[in-house]
Amino acid sequence: NAGVMQNPRHLVRRRGQEARLRCSPMKGHSHVYWYRQLPEEGLKFMVYLQKENIIDESGMPKERFSAEFPKEGPSILRIQQVVRGDSAAYFCASSPSLETRDNEQFFGPGTRLTVL
Amino acid sequence: GNSVTQMEGPVTLSEEAFLTINCTYTATGYPSLFWYVQYPGEGLQLLLKATKADDKGSNKGFEATYRKETTSFHLEKGSVQVSDSAVYFCALTPSGGYQKVTFGTGTKLQVIP
């Protein structure tokens, strides 16, 4: 039973390029969350998605960032025209449903983005 | 809004020393509380959790008790090992609605032989 998969694990981009980060949730999970961890800081919530829907994007910058979770395939976090300040570790988490209050999120290994 | 405050690190201990990492939270209702651990270069792993007042979460010798009266969830271990060296995050999810996790800033623990 594979856990949450993220790829690539490491991504290097030059300023102005696009970064695409992929997340495959655990089997049977329909809820995906993206978090960003800046160097020496904790994780900050970015966006919460269900299949084909963005539920909460309150933590995502208004410009250059977008996320999707299509009916088929992984969730994608897309950063256009990257800047050095986007350098961070981006973590994806998934959960099965909201039906139980005790609802753990399972985290992927993260994608470490470096912008040169 | 919800928030989590944990003691700043780094914390440096000798092997077999007693560990306490303080964590307090601000939230309405009855959130669920978590401790996550992040080993160097890796993602987060759930260490333990508690979902209601007075619950004690425990795992791998670590434990934490959900204290509603003091809004705290301090992490303790009686005898740390070098392999416990990592960053520890206290976190909560709200009592209603979807489960957006609010994290503390993390406490780096270094255990020396």
Coordinates of C-alpha atoms in Angstrom, one line a residue:
Chain A
N1 CA 0.0 0.0 0.0
A2 CA 2.0 2.9 -1.3
G3 CA 2.0 6.1 0.6
V4 CA 1.6 9.6 -0.7
M5 CA 3.9 10.0 -3.7
Q6 CA 5.4 13.3 -4.8
N7 CA 7.6 14.0 -7.8
P8 CA 10.1 15.2 -8.5
R9 CA 11.8 15.1 -5.1
H10 CA 14.2 17.9 -6.2
L11 CA 13.5 20.5 -8.8
V12 CA 15.8 23.3 -9.9
R13 CA 14.5 26.2 -11.9
R14 CA 15.8 29.5 -13.1
R15 CA 14.0 32.7 -12.4
G16 CA 11.1 33.2 -14.8
Q17 CA 10.6 29.5 -15.5
E18 CA 7.6 27.4 -14.5
A19 CA 7.6 24.7 -11.8
R20 CA 5.2 21.8 -11.8
L21 CA 4.9 19.7 -8.7
R22 CA 2.9 16.4 -8.7
C23 CA 1.2 14.6 -5.9
S24 CA -0.4 11.2 -6.0
P25 CA -2.6 10.7 -2.9
M26 CA -2.8 7.4 -1.1
K27 CA -5.2 4.9 -2.7
G28 CA -8.7 5.6 -1.7
H29 CA -8.0 9.2 -0.6
S30 CA -10.0 11.9 -2.3
H31 CA -8.7 14.9 -0.3
V32 CA -5.4 16.6 -1.0
Y33 CA -3.7 19.4 0.8
W34 CA -0.6 21.4 -0.2
Y35 CA 1.8 23.0 2.3
R36 CA 4.9 25.1 1.9
Q37 CA 7.9 25.0 4.2
L38 CA 10.3 27.9 3.9
P39 CA 13.8 27.4 5.2
E40 CA 14.0 27.2 9.0
E41 CA 10.2 27.6 9.3
G42 CA 7.2 25.5 9.9
L43 CA 4.7 24.3 7.3
K44 CA 2.1 26.7 6.0
F45 CA -1.2 25.6 4.5
M46 CA -1.6 26.6 0.9
V47 CA -4.6 24.9 -0.7
Y48 CA -7.1 22.1 -0.1
L49 CA -8.7 20.2 -3.0
Q50 CA -11.1 17.4 -3.6
K51 CA -11.4 15.7 -7.0
E52 CA -12.0 18.4 -9.6
N53 CA -12.7 21.1 -6.9
I54 CA -10.7 23.6 -5.0
I55 CA -12.2 23.9 -1.6
D56 CA -9.9 26.4 0.1
E57 CA -7.1 28.3 -1.5
S58 CA -6.8 30.9 1.3
G59 CA -3.1 30.1 1.8
M60 CA -2.0 30.3 -1.8
P61 CA -0.5 33.5 -3.2
K62 CA -2.9 35.2 -5.5
E63 CA -0.6 35.4 -8.5
R64 CA 1.6 32.8 -10.2
F65 CA 0.4 29.9 -8.1
S66 CA -2.4 27.5 -9.1
A67 CA -3.5 24.0 -8.1
E68 CA -5.6 21.3 -9.6
F69 CA -6.8 17.8 -8.8
P70 CA -8.3 16.3 -11.9
K71 CA -10.7 13.4 -12.0
E72 CA -7.9 11.2 -13.3
G73 CA -4.2 11.6 -12.4
P74 CA -2.2 13.4 -9.7
S75 CA -2.8 16.7 -8.1
I76 CA -0.6 19.4 -9.6
L77 CA 0.8 22.5 -8.0
R78 CA 1.9 25.0 -10.6
I79 CA 4.2 28.0 -10.1
Q80 CA 4.6 30.3 -13.0
Q81 CA 7.5 32.7 -13.4
V82 CA 9.3 31.5 -10.4
V83 CA 11.3 33.8 -8.2
R84 CA 14.0 33.1 -5.6
G85 CA 11.5 33.5 -2.8
D86 CA 9.6 30.5 -4.1
S87 CA 12.5 28.3 -3.0
A88 CA 11.1 26.0 -0.4
A89 CA 9.9 22.4 0.3
Y90 CA 6.4 21.8 -0.9
F91 CA 4.5 19.0 0.9
C92 CA 1.4 17.3 -0.2
A93 CA -0.9 15.4 2.2
S94 CA -4.0 13.3 1.6
S95 CA -6.9 12.1 3.7
P96 CA -9.7 9.7 3.0
S97 CA -12.8 11.6 3.9
L98 CA -14.3 14.1 6.3
E99 CA -16.7 11.6 7.8
T100 CA -14.8 11.0 10.9
R101 CA -13.5 13.6 13.2
D102 CA -10.3 11.8 13.8
N103 CA -9.1 12.2 10.3
E104 CA -5.3 12.0 9.9
Q105 CA -3.5 13.5 7.0
F106 CA -0.7 11.5 5.5
F107 CA 2.2 13.4 4.1
G108 CA 4.4 12.8 1.1
P109 CA 8.2 13.2 1.1
G110 CA 8.0 16.7 -0.3
T111 CA 9.5 18.4 -3.4
R112 CA 12.4 20.7 -2.7
L113 CA 12.3 23.5 -5.2
T114 CA 15.4 25.6 -5.7
V115 CA 15.2 28.8 -7.8
L116 CA 18.5 30.0 -9.2
Chain B
G1 CA -7.9 32.0 14.1
N2 CA -6.1 28.9 15.2
S3 CA -2.5 29.0 16.2
V4 CA 0.2 26.8 17.7
T5 CA 3.1 28.0 19.8
Q6 CA 6.1 25.8 20.6
M7 CA 9.3 26.3 22.2
E8 CA 12.1 27.5 20.1
G9 CA 15.1 25.4 19.5
P10 CA 17.5 24.1 18.9
V11 CA 17.4 21.8 21.9
T12 CA 20.6 19.9 22.6
L13 CA 20.6 16.9 24.9
S14 CA 22.9 14.1 25.9
E15 CA 21.8 10.6 25.2
E16 CA 19.4 9.2 27.8
A17 CA 18.4 12.7 29.0
F18 CA 14.8 13.6 29.6
L19 CA 13.1 15.6 26.9
T20 CA 10.3 18.1 27.1
I21 CA 9.1 20.2 24.2
N22 CA 6.4 22.7 25.2
C23 CA 3.4 23.3 22.9
T24 CA 0.4 25.5 23.6
Y25 CA -2.4 26.2 21.2
T26 CA -5.3 28.7 20.5
A27 CA -8.4 27.3 18.9
T28 CA -12.2 27.3 19.4
G29 CA -14.0 24.2 20.5
Y30 CA -12.1 20.9 20.8
P31 CA -9.4 20.6 18.2
S32 CA -7.4 17.4 17.6
L33 CA -3.7 17.7 18.5
F34 CA -0.7 16.1 16.9
W35 CA 3.0 15.8 17.0
Y36 CA 4.9 15.3 13.8
V37 CA 8.5 14.5 13.3
Q38 CA 10.7 15.4 10.4
Y39 CA 14.1 13.6 10.0
P40 CA 16.7 15.4 7.9
G41 CA 15.8 15.5 4.3
E42 CA 12.5 13.7 4.7
G43 CA 8.9 14.5 4.9
L44 CA 6.7 14.6 8.0
Q45 CA 5.7 11.5 9.9
L46 CA 2.9 11.5 12.5
L47 CA 4.4 10.7 15.8
L48 CA 1.3 10.7 18.1
K49 CA -2.0 12.4 18.4
A50 CA -4.9 13.0 20.8
T51 CA -8.4 13.9 19.9
K52 CA -10.1 14.9 23.1
A53 CA -9.3 16.4 26.5
D54 CA -7.2 14.3 28.9
D55 CA -6.3 11.9 26.1
K56 CA -2.6 10.7 26.1
G57 CA -1.0 10.0 22.8
S58 CA 2.1 7.8 22.8
N59 CA 4.5 6.2 20.4
K60 CA 8.1 5.1 20.4
G61 CA 8.6 6.2 24.0
F62 CA 7.2 9.7 23.3
E63 CA 4.0 10.9 24.9
A64 CA 1.9 14.0 25.2
T65 CA -1.3 14.7 27.1
Y66 CA -4.1 16.9 25.8
R67 CA -4.7 19.5 28.5
K68 CA -7.8 21.6 27.8
E69 CA -7.4 23.7 30.9
T70 CA -4.0 24.9 30.0
T71 CA -4.4 24.5 26.2
S72 CA -1.2 22.5 26.1
F73 CA 0.2 19.4 24.5
H74 CA 3.7 19.1 25.7
L75 CA 5.9 16.3 24.2
E76 CA 8.0 14.2 26.6
K77 CA 10.4 11.3 26.4
G78 CA 12.1 9.8 29.4
S79 CA 15.4 8.8 27.7
V80 CA 16.3 10.2 24.3
Q81 CA 18.6 8.5 21.7
V82 CA 20.8 9.9 19.0
S83 CA 18.3 8.6 16.5
D84 CA 15.7 10.9 17.9
S85 CA 17.5 13.9 16.5
A86 CA 15.0 15.6 14.2
V87 CA 12.6 18.5 14.0
Y88 CA 9.4 18.1 15.9
F89 CA 6.2 20.0 15.0
C90 CA 3.2 20.5 17.2
A91 CA 0.0 20.8 15.2
L92 CA -3.8 21.0 15.4
T93 CA -6.9 20.4 13.2
P94 CA -10.1 22.2 14.1
S95 CA -13.1 20.7 15.7
G96 CA -15.4 21.3 12.8
G97 CA -15.2 21.5 9.1
Y98 CA -12.4 20.1 7.0
Q99 CA -9.1 19.2 8.5
K100 CA -6.6 22.0 7.6
V101 CA -3.6 21.5 9.8
T102 CA -2.1 24.4 11.6
F103 CA 1.6 23.8 12.5
G104 CA 3.9 25.3 15.0
T105 CA 7.3 26.5 13.8
G106 CA 9.1 23.4 14.8
T107 CA 11.7 22.6 17.4
K108 CA 15.0 21.1 16.3
L109 CA 16.3 18.4 18.7
Q110 CA 19.9 17.3 18.6
V111 CA 20.9 14.4 20.8
I112 CA 24.7 13.9 21.3
P113 CA 26.3 10.7 22.4

